[in-house]
Amino acid sequence: MEEYNKIIESLNIKFIRSNSLNVIRSVKVSNFYDVQNTVIQVKSGVIQITEDEIAKKGDLVFIPGGKSVEITFGDSDTTEVTNESFINDRDSYLRKITDDVSIHTIQTSFTSVTFDAKAFDSVNFFNSLDIPPFIIPEQVEVNEAIDKIYQESLGEKPGKDRIATNLTEYAVIEVFRHVLEQKLFVEQIATNSNYFKDPRLIDIFNFIKDNLSSDLSNKILANVANVSEDYVGQYFKMLTGINPQDYIEYQRMEKAVELLRTSRKSIRAIGSEVGYKDTAYFCRRFKMMFGIPAGKMRRRDSLMNV
């Protein structure tokens, strides 16, 4: 367990947003996707992520950032749509709850908390472990934390973001404890937590995070890790399961999403800031990765931010 304590201590958890939503029209999203992590607390009705995995009142649905999942909100007269169609027309399916009464008066409703969880302030933790979306049976303490996070997000009291982040940190650690206690995804965690043991790889992660706009060729990475250029790709993939250039592109796109959602910079400027000199190429790669154009990501923000 000492190794897992080190992993938890390395995490930088940041609360992003919380919403409570009514499902006003049942919908199945064939490739639901977001770069940030989301935990969904079912308030009423059902949410389904596979044919056999159905979350009911009190259960939690955990969706790691960067993982595509087929997800169904509600269970009657379901419309099946793609992720892009859902984003374009989400107000037809979800409606924000504005009071504590309405959440219990319809068939399906839920509260979501969206957050970042970075290991060593650079690696998307749950994505790096290759953990798929999963359901957690009702846990009273976590549900209470989610309710408090949502209430804090509604208010204007001093320190609300700090409290929301602290509560999110607690909820995330409880999720990870559940994974360990139930021995879920044992093989993935054993294989993909190797990078916590190698400081050279952490140096590479941190260098990439700090230099997204610069040349990040294997030659440069080899110098950072003090290994040969011929070996650095094999070394990186051996410990992470992916090649370094694929990892770099994901980090660049993740940063691009953050900038689209939090700044008014042009798409050209954002592409350049994350290492793409050719704006058209940046836009093509963005659409290929997320299924929607960069401009729509800016206008629509997050699937859970109605």
PDB file of C-alpha atoms in Angstrom:
ATOM      1  CA  MET A   1       0.000   0.000   0.000  1.00  0.00           C
ATOM      2  CA  GLU A   2       2.972   2.327   0.458  1.00  0.00           C
ATOM      3  CA  GLU A   3       3.333   2.531  -3.319  1.00  0.00           C
ATOM      4  CA  TYR A   4      -0.288   3.634  -3.654  1.00  0.00           C
ATOM      5  CA  ASN A   5       0.201   6.232  -0.934  1.00  0.00           C
ATOM      6  CA  LYS A   6       3.003   7.714  -3.034  1.00  0.00           C
ATOM      7  CA  ILE A   7       0.702   7.768  -6.056  1.00  0.00           C
ATOM      8  CA  ILE A   8      -2.027   9.568  -4.117  1.00  0.00           C
ATOM      9  CA  GLU A   9       0.472  12.042  -2.670  1.00  0.00           C
ATOM     10  CA  SER A  10       1.607  12.874  -6.218  1.00  0.00           C
ATOM     11  CA  LEU A  11      -1.899  13.894  -7.316  1.00  0.00           C
ATOM     12  CA  ASN A  12      -2.905  17.484  -7.952  1.00  0.00           C
ATOM     13  CA  ILE A  13      -6.709  17.512  -7.987  1.00  0.00           C
ATOM     14  CA  LYS A  14      -8.537  20.588  -9.251  1.00  0.00           C
ATOM     15  CA  PHE A  15     -12.284  21.139  -9.116  1.00  0.00           C
ATOM     16  CA  ILE A  16     -13.637  22.453 -12.431  1.00  0.00           C
ATOM     17  CA  ARG A  17     -17.441  22.615 -12.168  1.00  0.00           C
ATOM     18  CA  SER A  18     -20.551  20.973 -10.779  1.00  0.00           C
ATOM     19  CA  ASN A  19     -24.073  20.822 -12.190  1.00  0.00           C
ATOM     20  CA  SER A  20     -27.385  19.171 -11.392  1.00  0.00           C
ATOM     21  CA  LEU A  21     -29.309  18.226 -14.514  1.00  0.00           C
ATOM     22  CA  ASN A  22     -32.713  16.860 -15.439  1.00  0.00           C
ATOM     23  CA  VAL A  23     -32.967  14.438 -18.340  1.00  0.00           C
ATOM     24  CA  ILE A  24     -35.942  15.857 -20.223  1.00  0.00           C
ATOM     25  CA  ARG A  25     -35.535  13.427 -23.124  1.00  0.00           C
ATOM     26  CA  SER A  26     -33.812  10.039 -22.866  1.00  0.00           C
ATOM     27  CA  VAL A  27     -30.688   9.848 -25.013  1.00  0.00           C
ATOM     28  CA  LYS A  28     -27.885   7.394 -25.800  1.00  0.00           C
ATOM     29  CA  VAL A  29     -24.584   9.062 -26.732  1.00  0.00           C
ATOM     30  CA  SER A  30     -22.535   6.606 -28.766  1.00  0.00           C
ATOM     31  CA  ASN A  31     -19.139   8.181 -28.016  1.00  0.00           C
ATOM     32  CA  PHE A  32     -19.465  10.452 -24.981  1.00  0.00           C
ATOM     33  CA  TYR A  33     -16.083  12.120 -24.421  1.00  0.00           C
ATOM     34  CA  ASP A  34     -14.366  14.847 -22.431  1.00  0.00           C
ATOM     35  CA  VAL A  35     -10.714  15.563 -21.631  1.00  0.00           C
ATOM     36  CA  GLN A  36     -11.566  16.140 -17.970  1.00  0.00           C
ATOM     37  CA  ASN A  37     -12.739  13.537 -15.462  1.00  0.00           C
ATOM     38  CA  THR A  38     -16.396  13.375 -14.490  1.00  0.00           C
ATOM     39  CA  VAL A  39     -18.181  11.663 -11.624  1.00  0.00           C
ATOM     40  CA  ILE A  40     -21.956  11.467 -11.964  1.00  0.00           C
ATOM     41  CA  GLN A  41     -24.253  10.895  -8.986  1.00  0.00           C
ATOM     42  CA  VAL A  42     -27.633   9.450 -10.020  1.00  0.00           C
ATOM     43  CA  LYS A  43     -30.409  11.273  -8.175  1.00  0.00           C
ATOM     44  CA  SER A  44     -33.322   9.479  -9.819  1.00  0.00           C
ATOM     45  CA  GLY A  45     -33.893   7.127 -12.739  1.00  0.00           C
ATOM     46  CA  VAL A  46     -31.027   5.316 -14.430  1.00  0.00           C
ATOM     47  CA  ILE A  47     -27.807   5.961 -16.340  1.00  0.00           C
ATOM     48  CA  GLN A  48     -26.304   3.094 -18.326  1.00  0.00           C
ATOM     49  CA  ILE A  49     -22.732   2.715 -19.648  1.00  0.00           C
ATOM     50  CA  THR A  50     -22.823  -0.844 -21.029  1.00  0.00           C
ATOM     51  CA  GLU A  51     -25.535  -3.391 -21.634  1.00  0.00           C
ATOM     52  CA  ASP A  52     -24.962  -4.814 -18.151  1.00  0.00           C
ATOM     53  CA  GLU A  53     -23.777  -1.744 -16.194  1.00  0.00           C
ATOM     54  CA  ILE A  54     -26.700   0.337 -15.005  1.00  0.00           C
ATOM     55  CA  ALA A  55     -26.447   2.992 -12.289  1.00  0.00           C
ATOM     56  CA  LYS A  56     -29.553   3.680 -10.218  1.00  0.00           C
ATOM     57  CA  LYS A  57     -30.431   6.213  -7.519  1.00  0.00           C
ATOM     58  CA  GLY A  58     -27.436   6.797  -5.232  1.00  0.00           C
ATOM     59  CA  ASP A  59     -24.913   5.083  -7.519  1.00  0.00           C
ATOM     60  CA  LEU A  60     -21.951   6.856  -9.091  1.00  0.00           C
ATOM     61  CA  VAL A  61     -20.757   6.740 -12.693  1.00  0.00           C
ATOM     62  CA  PHE A  62     -17.058   7.526 -13.050  1.00  0.00           C
ATOM     63  CA  ILE A  63     -15.797   8.598 -16.494  1.00  0.00           C
ATOM     64  CA  PRO A  64     -12.034   9.151 -16.751  1.00  0.00           C
ATOM     65  CA  GLY A  65     -10.890  12.057 -18.900  1.00  0.00           C
ATOM     66  CA  GLY A  66      -9.872  11.025 -22.385  1.00  0.00           C
ATOM     67  CA  LYS A  67     -12.025   7.862 -22.395  1.00  0.00           C
ATOM     68  CA  SER A  68     -14.839   7.477 -24.886  1.00  0.00           C
ATOM     69  CA  VAL A  69     -17.928   5.675 -23.571  1.00  0.00           C
ATOM     70  CA  GLU A  70     -21.398   4.796 -24.804  1.00  0.00           C
ATOM     71  CA  ILE A  71     -23.716   6.275 -22.186  1.00  0.00           C
ATOM     72  CA  THR A  72     -27.497   6.386 -21.899  1.00  0.00           C
ATOM     73  CA  PHE A  73     -29.339   8.973 -19.819  1.00  0.00           C
ATOM     74  CA  GLY A  74     -32.836   7.644 -19.012  1.00  0.00           C
ATOM     75  CA  ASP A  75     -34.448   4.394 -20.120  1.00  0.00           C
ATOM     76  CA  SER A  76     -37.539   5.089 -22.227  1.00  0.00           C
ATOM     77  CA  ASP A  77     -37.968   6.148 -25.876  1.00  0.00           C
ATOM     78  CA  THR A  78     -34.220   6.644 -26.182  1.00  0.00           C
ATOM     79  CA  THR A  79     -32.750   8.630 -29.069  1.00  0.00           C
ATOM     80  CA  GLU A  80     -29.265   7.536 -30.161  1.00  0.00           C
ATOM     81  CA  VAL A  81     -26.871  10.322 -31.184  1.00  0.00           C
ATOM     82  CA  THR A  82     -23.171  10.919 -31.685  1.00  0.00           C
ATOM     83  CA  ASN A  83     -21.084  13.029 -29.323  1.00  0.00           C
ATOM     84  CA  GLU A  84     -21.088  15.932 -31.778  1.00  0.00           C
ATOM     85  CA  SER A  85     -24.861  15.813 -32.238  1.00  0.00           C
ATOM     86  CA  PHE A  86     -25.334  15.691 -28.484  1.00  0.00           C
ATOM     87  CA  ILE A  87     -23.167  18.776 -27.979  1.00  0.00           C
ATOM     88  CA  ASN A  88     -24.944  20.665 -30.753  1.00  0.00           C
ATOM     89  CA  ASP A  89     -28.417  19.872 -29.374  1.00  0.00           C
ATOM     90  CA  ARG A  90     -27.846  19.023 -25.714  1.00  0.00           C
ATOM     91  CA  ASP A  91     -30.507  21.469 -24.478  1.00  0.00           C
ATOM     92  CA  SER A  92     -33.035  19.104 -26.042  1.00  0.00           C
ATOM     93  CA  TYR A  93     -31.920  16.349 -23.648  1.00  0.00           C
ATOM     94  CA  LEU A  94     -30.614  17.958 -20.467  1.00  0.00           C
ATOM     95  CA  ARG A  95     -31.888  20.888 -18.448  1.00  0.00           C
ATOM     96  CA  LYS A  96     -30.195  22.522 -15.490  1.00  0.00           C
ATOM     97  CA  ILE A  97     -31.943  22.126 -12.151  1.00  0.00           C
ATOM     98  CA  THR A  98     -32.481  25.433 -10.422  1.00  0.00           C
ATOM     99  CA  ASP A  99     -34.007  24.253  -7.144  1.00  0.00           C
ATOM    100  CA  ASP A 100     -33.844  21.322  -4.732  1.00  0.00           C
ATOM    101  CA  VAL A 101     -37.435  20.221  -5.345  1.00  0.00           C
ATOM    102  CA  SER A 102     -37.426  19.602  -9.088  1.00  0.00           C
ATOM    103  CA  ILE A 103     -34.584  17.097  -8.853  1.00  0.00           C
ATOM    104  CA  HIS A 104     -37.008  14.487  -7.457  1.00  0.00           C
ATOM    105  CA  THR A 105     -39.955  15.159  -9.735  1.00  0.00           C
ATOM    106  CA  ILE A 106     -38.796  13.653 -13.053  1.00  0.00           C
ATOM    107  CA  GLN A 107     -37.727  10.241 -14.278  1.00  0.00           C
ATOM    108  CA  THR A 108     -33.939  10.731 -14.445  1.00  0.00           C
ATOM    109  CA  SER A 109     -31.749  13.396 -12.874  1.00  0.00           C
ATOM    110  CA  PHE A 110     -28.150  13.587 -11.743  1.00  0.00           C
ATOM    111  CA  THR A 111     -25.426  15.754 -10.251  1.00  0.00           C
ATOM    112  CA  SER A 112     -22.028  15.861 -11.958  1.00  0.00           C
ATOM    113  CA  VAL A 113     -18.629  16.989 -10.727  1.00  0.00           C
ATOM    114  CA  THR A 114     -15.916  17.648 -13.312  1.00  0.00           C
ATOM    115  CA  PHE A 115     -12.275  17.782 -12.243  1.00  0.00           C
ATOM    116  CA  ASP A 116      -8.649  17.414 -13.229  1.00  0.00           C
ATOM    117  CA  ALA A 117      -6.445  14.825 -11.532  1.00  0.00           C
ATOM    118  CA  LYS A 118      -2.801  15.226 -12.531  1.00  0.00           C
ATOM    119  CA  ALA A 119       0.033  13.061 -11.269  1.00  0.00           C
ATOM    120  CA  PHE A 120       3.162  15.158 -10.661  1.00  0.00           C
ATOM    121  CA  ASP A 121       1.119  18.088 -12.009  1.00  0.00           C
ATOM    122  CA  SER A 122       1.584  16.824 -15.557  1.00  0.00           C
ATOM    123  CA  VAL A 123      -0.033  13.431 -16.262  1.00  0.00           C
ATOM    124  CA  ASN A 124      -3.788  12.843 -16.561  1.00  0.00           C
ATOM    125  CA  PHE A 125      -3.881  10.250 -13.784  1.00  0.00           C
ATOM    126  CA  PHE A 126      -6.871   8.038 -14.560  1.00  0.00           C
ATOM    127  CA  ASN A 127      -6.273   8.184 -18.298  1.00  0.00           C
ATOM    128  CA  SER A 128      -2.649   7.134 -17.802  1.00  0.00           C
ATOM    129  CA  LEU A 129      -3.766   4.081 -15.814  1.00  0.00           C
ATOM    130  CA  ASP A 130      -6.041   3.101 -18.732  1.00  0.00           C
ATOM    131  CA  ILE A 131      -9.021   2.711 -16.378  1.00  0.00           C
ATOM    132  CA  PRO A 132     -12.331   2.502 -18.301  1.00  0.00           C
ATOM    133  CA  PRO A 133     -15.578   4.152 -17.173  1.00  0.00           C
ATOM    134  CA  PHE A 134     -17.240   2.230 -14.354  1.00  0.00           C
ATOM    135  CA  ILE A 135     -20.064   2.299 -11.802  1.00  0.00           C
ATOM    136  CA  ILE A 136     -19.664   2.532  -8.026  1.00  0.00           C
ATOM    137  CA  PRO A 137     -22.562   1.297  -5.868  1.00  0.00           C
ATOM    138  CA  GLU A 138     -24.014   3.871  -3.496  1.00  0.00           C
ATOM    139  CA  GLN A 139     -21.485   5.336  -1.059  1.00  0.00           C
ATOM    140  CA  VAL A 140     -23.088   7.688   1.445  1.00  0.00           C
ATOM    141  CA  GLU A 141     -19.933   9.662   2.264  1.00  0.00           C
ATOM    142  CA  VAL A 142     -19.052  10.348  -1.374  1.00  0.00           C
ATOM    143  CA  ASN A 143     -22.653  11.271  -2.202  1.00  0.00           C
ATOM    144  CA  GLU A 144     -22.667  13.731   0.690  1.00  0.00           C
ATOM    145  CA  ALA A 145     -19.417  15.251  -0.579  1.00  0.00           C
ATOM    146  CA  ILE A 146     -20.860  15.646  -4.088  1.00  0.00           C
ATOM    147  CA  ASP A 147     -23.968  17.336  -2.682  1.00  0.00           C
ATOM    148  CA  LYS A 148     -21.751  19.770  -0.736  1.00  0.00           C
ATOM    149  CA  ILE A 149     -19.594  20.454  -3.797  1.00  0.00           C
ATOM    150  CA  TYR A 150     -22.689  21.352  -5.811  1.00  0.00           C
ATOM    151  CA  GLN A 151     -24.067  23.592  -3.060  1.00  0.00           C
ATOM    152  CA  GLU A 152     -20.725  25.396  -2.734  1.00  0.00           C
ATOM    153  CA  SER A 153     -20.643  25.940  -6.506  1.00  0.00           C
ATOM    154  CA  LEU A 154     -24.031  27.670  -6.332  1.00  0.00           C
ATOM    155  CA  GLY A 155     -23.058  30.119  -3.601  1.00  0.00           C
ATOM    156  CA  GLU A 156     -20.866  33.175  -3.390  1.00  0.00           C
ATOM    157  CA  LYS A 157     -19.247  32.600  -0.012  1.00  0.00           C
ATOM    158  CA  PRO A 158     -15.529  33.360   0.318  1.00  0.00           C
ATOM    159  CA  GLY A 159     -13.400  30.269  -0.224  1.00  0.00           C
ATOM    160  CA  LYS A 160     -16.063  28.316  -2.101  1.00  0.00           C
ATOM    161  CA  ASP A 161     -13.616  27.106  -4.760  1.00  0.00           C
ATOM    162  CA  ARG A 162     -11.141  25.998  -2.082  1.00  0.00           C
ATOM    163  CA  ILE A 163     -13.829  24.022  -0.266  1.00  0.00           C
ATOM    164  CA  ALA A 164     -15.084  22.511  -3.529  1.00  0.00           C
ATOM    165  CA  THR A 165     -11.537  21.433  -4.427  1.00  0.00           C
ATOM    166  CA  ASN A 166     -10.951  19.914  -0.976  1.00  0.00           C
ATOM    167  CA  LEU A 167     -14.218  17.978  -1.177  1.00  0.00           C
ATOM    168  CA  THR A 168     -13.411  16.875  -4.727  1.00  0.00           C
ATOM    169  CA  GLU A 169     -10.026  15.638  -3.552  1.00  0.00           C
ATOM    170  CA  TYR A 170     -11.741  13.587  -0.852  1.00  0.00           C
ATOM    171  CA  ALA A 171     -14.235  12.120  -3.340  1.00  0.00           C
ATOM    172  CA  VAL A 172     -11.485  11.222  -5.838  1.00  0.00           C
ATOM    173  CA  ILE A 173      -9.387   9.456  -3.196  1.00  0.00           C
ATOM    174  CA  GLU A 174     -12.468   7.492  -2.135  1.00  0.00           C
ATOM    175  CA  VAL A 175     -13.012   6.475  -5.769  1.00  0.00           C
ATOM    176  CA  PHE A 176      -9.412   5.264  -6.017  1.00  0.00           C
ATOM    177  CA  ARG A 177      -9.771   3.406  -2.709  1.00  0.00           C
ATOM    178  CA  HIS A 178     -12.862   1.675  -4.085  1.00  0.00           C
ATOM    179  CA  VAL A 179     -10.892   0.573  -7.141  1.00  0.00           C
ATOM    180  CA  LEU A 180      -8.131  -0.874  -4.950  1.00  0.00           C
ATOM    181  CA  GLU A 181     -10.421  -2.483  -2.359  1.00  0.00           C
ATOM    182  CA  GLN A 182     -12.573  -4.151  -5.011  1.00  0.00           C
ATOM    183  CA  LYS A 183      -9.441  -5.181  -6.943  1.00  0.00           C
ATOM    184  CA  LEU A 184     -10.745  -3.532 -10.103  1.00  0.00           C
ATOM    185  CA  PHE A 185      -8.511  -3.105 -13.158  1.00  0.00           C
ATOM    186  CA  VAL A 186      -5.642  -4.859 -11.350  1.00  0.00           C
ATOM    187  CA  GLU A 187      -3.687  -5.581 -14.526  1.00  0.00           C
ATOM    188  CA  GLN A 188      -4.004  -2.052 -15.919  1.00  0.00           C
ATOM    189  CA  ILE A 189      -2.898  -0.416 -12.680  1.00  0.00           C
ATOM    190  CA  ALA A 190       0.020  -2.799 -12.178  1.00  0.00           C
ATOM    191  CA  THR A 191       1.218  -2.226 -15.740  1.00  0.00           C
ATOM    192  CA  ASN A 192       0.598   1.494 -16.064  1.00  0.00           C
ATOM    193  CA  SER A 193       1.776   2.740 -12.675  1.00  0.00           C
ATOM    194  CA  ASN A 194       5.400   1.898 -13.511  1.00  0.00           C
ATOM    195  CA  TYR A 195       6.202   5.488 -14.392  1.00  0.00           C
ATOM    196  CA  PHE A 196       5.850   6.475 -10.731  1.00  0.00           C
ATOM    197  CA  LYS A 197       9.025   4.482 -10.074  1.00  0.00           C
ATOM    198  CA  ASP A 198      11.253   6.174 -12.666  1.00  0.00           C
ATOM    199  CA  PRO A 199      12.331   9.788 -12.021  1.00  0.00           C
ATOM    200  CA  ARG A 200      13.687  10.144 -15.572  1.00  0.00           C
ATOM    201  CA  LEU A 201      10.199   9.609 -16.966  1.00  0.00           C
ATOM    202  CA  ILE A 202       8.779  12.179 -14.566  1.00  0.00           C
ATOM    203  CA  ASP A 203      11.414  14.608 -15.873  1.00  0.00           C
ATOM    204  CA  ILE A 204      10.161  13.964 -19.408  1.00  0.00           C
ATOM    205  CA  PHE A 205       6.528  14.516 -18.358  1.00  0.00           C
ATOM    206  CA  ASN A 206       7.388  17.813 -16.692  1.00  0.00           C
ATOM    207  CA  PHE A 207       9.530  18.970 -19.626  1.00  0.00           C
ATOM    208  CA  ILE A 208       6.696  18.256 -22.067  1.00  0.00           C
ATOM    209  CA  LYS A 209       4.180  20.122 -19.898  1.00  0.00           C
ATOM    210  CA  ASP A 210       6.440  23.190 -19.723  1.00  0.00           C
ATOM    211  CA  ASN A 211       7.406  23.229 -23.416  1.00  0.00           C
ATOM    212  CA  LEU A 212       4.280  22.388 -25.413  1.00  0.00           C
ATOM    213  CA  SER A 213       4.960  25.170 -27.937  1.00  0.00           C
ATOM    214  CA  SER A 214       8.547  24.045 -28.568  1.00  0.00           C
ATOM    215  CA  ASP A 215      10.309  21.261 -30.426  1.00  0.00           C
ATOM    216  CA  LEU A 216       9.545  18.016 -28.601  1.00  0.00           C
ATOM    217  CA  SER A 217      11.268  15.558 -30.899  1.00  0.00           C
ATOM    218  CA  ASN A 218      12.621  12.277 -29.581  1.00  0.00           C
ATOM    219  CA  LYS A 219      16.090  13.809 -29.777  1.00  0.00           C
ATOM    220  CA  ILE A 220      15.092  16.535 -27.318  1.00  0.00           C
ATOM    221  CA  LEU A 221      13.385  14.036 -24.993  1.00  0.00           C
ATOM    222  CA  ALA A 222      16.435  11.786 -25.077  1.00  0.00           C
ATOM    223  CA  ASN A 223      18.572  14.651 -23.762  1.00  0.00           C
ATOM    224  CA  VAL A 224      16.091  15.270 -20.940  1.00  0.00           C
ATOM    225  CA  ALA A 225      16.139  11.619 -19.846  1.00  0.00           C
ATOM    226  CA  ASN A 226      19.855  11.158 -20.576  1.00  0.00           C
ATOM    227  CA  VAL A 227      19.218   8.148 -22.841  1.00  0.00           C
ATOM    228  CA  SER A 228      19.968   7.633 -26.528  1.00  0.00           C
ATOM    229  CA  GLU A 229      17.663   9.019 -29.207  1.00  0.00           C
ATOM    230  CA  ASP A 230      17.220   5.515 -30.619  1.00  0.00           C
ATOM    231  CA  TYR A 231      16.127   4.188 -27.221  1.00  0.00           C
ATOM    232  CA  VAL A 232      13.930   6.972 -25.845  1.00  0.00           C
ATOM    233  CA  GLY A 233      10.806   5.971 -27.804  1.00  0.00           C
ATOM    234  CA  GLN A 234      11.078   2.338 -26.705  1.00  0.00           C
ATOM    235  CA  TYR A 235      11.819   3.416 -23.123  1.00  0.00           C
ATOM    236  CA  PHE A 236       8.814   5.738 -22.985  1.00  0.00           C
ATOM    237  CA  LYS A 237       6.416   3.179 -24.473  1.00  0.00           C
ATOM    238  CA  MET A 238       7.704   0.394 -22.223  1.00  0.00           C
ATOM    239  CA  LEU A 239       6.699   2.398 -19.127  1.00  0.00           C
ATOM    240  CA  THR A 240       3.566   4.165 -20.371  1.00  0.00           C
ATOM    241  CA  GLY A 241       2.114   1.922 -23.059  1.00  0.00           C
ATOM    242  CA  ILE A 242       2.114   4.677 -25.697  1.00  0.00           C
ATOM    243  CA  ASN A 243       4.799   6.258 -27.836  1.00  0.00           C
ATOM    244  CA  PRO A 244       6.026   9.723 -26.797  1.00  0.00           C
ATOM    245  CA  GLN A 245       4.710  11.592 -29.840  1.00  0.00           C
ATOM    246  CA  ASP A 246       1.162  10.298 -29.264  1.00  0.00           C
ATOM    247  CA  TYR A 247       1.431  11.367 -25.628  1.00  0.00           C
ATOM    248  CA  ILE A 248       2.678  14.806 -26.667  1.00  0.00           C
ATOM    249  CA  GLU A 249      -0.209  15.306 -29.065  1.00  0.00           C
ATOM    250  CA  TYR A 250      -2.725  14.391 -26.365  1.00  0.00           C
ATOM    251  CA  GLN A 251      -1.102  16.857 -23.946  1.00  0.00           C
ATOM    252  CA  ARG A 252      -1.175  19.583 -26.585  1.00  0.00           C
ATOM    253  CA  MET A 253      -4.830  18.959 -27.356  1.00  0.00           C
ATOM    254  CA  GLU A 254      -5.750  18.808 -23.677  1.00  0.00           C
ATOM    255  CA  LYS A 255      -4.099  22.206 -23.188  1.00  0.00           C
ATOM    256  CA  ALA A 256      -5.889  23.524 -26.269  1.00  0.00           C
ATOM    257  CA  VAL A 257      -9.251  22.519 -24.777  1.00  0.00           C
ATOM    258  CA  GLU A 258      -8.371  24.314 -21.548  1.00  0.00           C
ATOM    259  CA  LEU A 259      -7.463  27.484 -23.460  1.00  0.00           C
ATOM    260  CA  LEU A 260     -10.615  27.299 -25.583  1.00  0.00           C
ATOM    261  CA  ARG A 261     -12.730  27.066 -22.450  1.00  0.00           C
ATOM    262  CA  THR A 262     -10.953  29.660 -20.326  1.00  0.00           C
ATOM    263  CA  SER A 263      -9.567  32.326 -22.698  1.00  0.00           C
ATOM    264  CA  ARG A 264     -10.608  34.513 -25.599  1.00  0.00           C
ATOM    265  CA  LYS A 265      -7.505  33.784 -27.631  1.00  0.00           C
ATOM    266  CA  SER A 266      -8.026  33.030 -31.293  1.00  0.00           C
ATOM    267  CA  ILE A 267      -7.885  29.452 -32.521  1.00  0.00           C
ATOM    268  CA  ARG A 268      -4.746  30.382 -34.471  1.00  0.00           C
ATOM    269  CA  ALA A 269      -3.089  31.716 -31.297  1.00  0.00           C
ATOM    270  CA  ILE A 270      -4.116  28.665 -29.285  1.00  0.00           C
ATOM    271  CA  GLY A 271      -2.798  26.301 -31.957  1.00  0.00           C
ATOM    272  CA  SER A 272       0.524  28.129 -31.953  1.00  0.00           C
ATOM    273  CA  GLU A 273       0.692  28.135 -28.149  1.00  0.00           C
ATOM    274  CA  VAL A 274       0.360  24.355 -28.031  1.00  0.00           C
ATOM    275  CA  GLY A 275       2.912  23.715 -30.760  1.00  0.00           C
ATOM    276  CA  TYR A 276       1.036  23.833 -34.098  1.00  0.00           C
ATOM    277  CA  LYS A 277       2.376  26.388 -36.569  1.00  0.00           C
ATOM    278  CA  ASP A 278      -0.176  25.307 -39.204  1.00  0.00           C
ATOM    279  CA  THR A 279      -3.653  26.314 -37.986  1.00  0.00           C
ATOM    280  CA  ALA A 280      -5.452  24.178 -40.566  1.00  0.00           C
ATOM    281  CA  TYR A 281      -3.508  21.102 -39.471  1.00  0.00           C
ATOM    282  CA  PHE A 282      -4.242  21.884 -35.817  1.00  0.00           C
ATOM    283  CA  CYS A 283      -7.961  22.111 -36.590  1.00  0.00           C
ATOM    284  CA  ARG A 284      -7.921  18.805 -38.496  1.00  0.00           C
ATOM    285  CA  ARG A 285      -6.140  16.994 -35.671  1.00  0.00           C
ATOM    286  CA  PHE A 286      -8.468  18.563 -33.090  1.00  0.00           C
ATOM    287  CA  LYS A 287     -11.568  17.400 -34.970  1.00  0.00           C
ATOM    288  CA  MET A 288     -10.068  13.935 -35.414  1.00  0.00           C
ATOM    289  CA  MET A 289      -9.325  13.610 -31.683  1.00  0.00           C
ATOM    290  CA  PHE A 290     -12.495  15.088 -30.184  1.00  0.00           C
ATOM    291  CA  GLY A 291     -15.054  14.605 -32.935  1.00  0.00           C
ATOM    292  CA  ILE A 292     -16.005  18.294 -33.007  1.00  0.00           C
ATOM    293  CA  PRO A 293     -14.347  21.441 -34.402  1.00  0.00           C
ATOM    294  CA  ALA A 294     -12.328  23.613 -32.038  1.00  0.00           C
ATOM    295  CA  GLY A 295     -14.804  26.472 -32.417  1.00  0.00           C
ATOM    296  CA  LYS A 296     -17.684  24.315 -31.178  1.00  0.00           C
ATOM    297  CA  MET A 297     -15.654  23.192 -28.194  1.00  0.00           C
ATOM    298  CA  ARG A 298     -15.285  26.868 -27.274  1.00  0.00           C
ATOM    299  CA  ARG A 299     -18.955  27.718 -27.735  1.00  0.00           C
ATOM    300  CA  ARG A 300     -20.300  24.606 -26.045  1.00  0.00           C
ATOM    301  CA  ASP A 301     -17.711  24.269 -23.285  1.00  0.00           C
ATOM    302  CA  SER A 302     -18.444  20.925 -21.589  1.00  0.00           C
ATOM    303  CA  LEU A 303     -21.118  18.299 -22.121  1.00  0.00           C
ATOM    304  CA  MET A 304     -22.081  18.704 -18.490  1.00  0.00           C
ATOM    305  CA  ASN A 305     -22.123  22.495 -18.523  1.00  0.00           C
ATOM    306  CA  VAL A 306     -25.639  23.212 -19.725  1.00  0.00           C
TER     307      VAL A 306
END
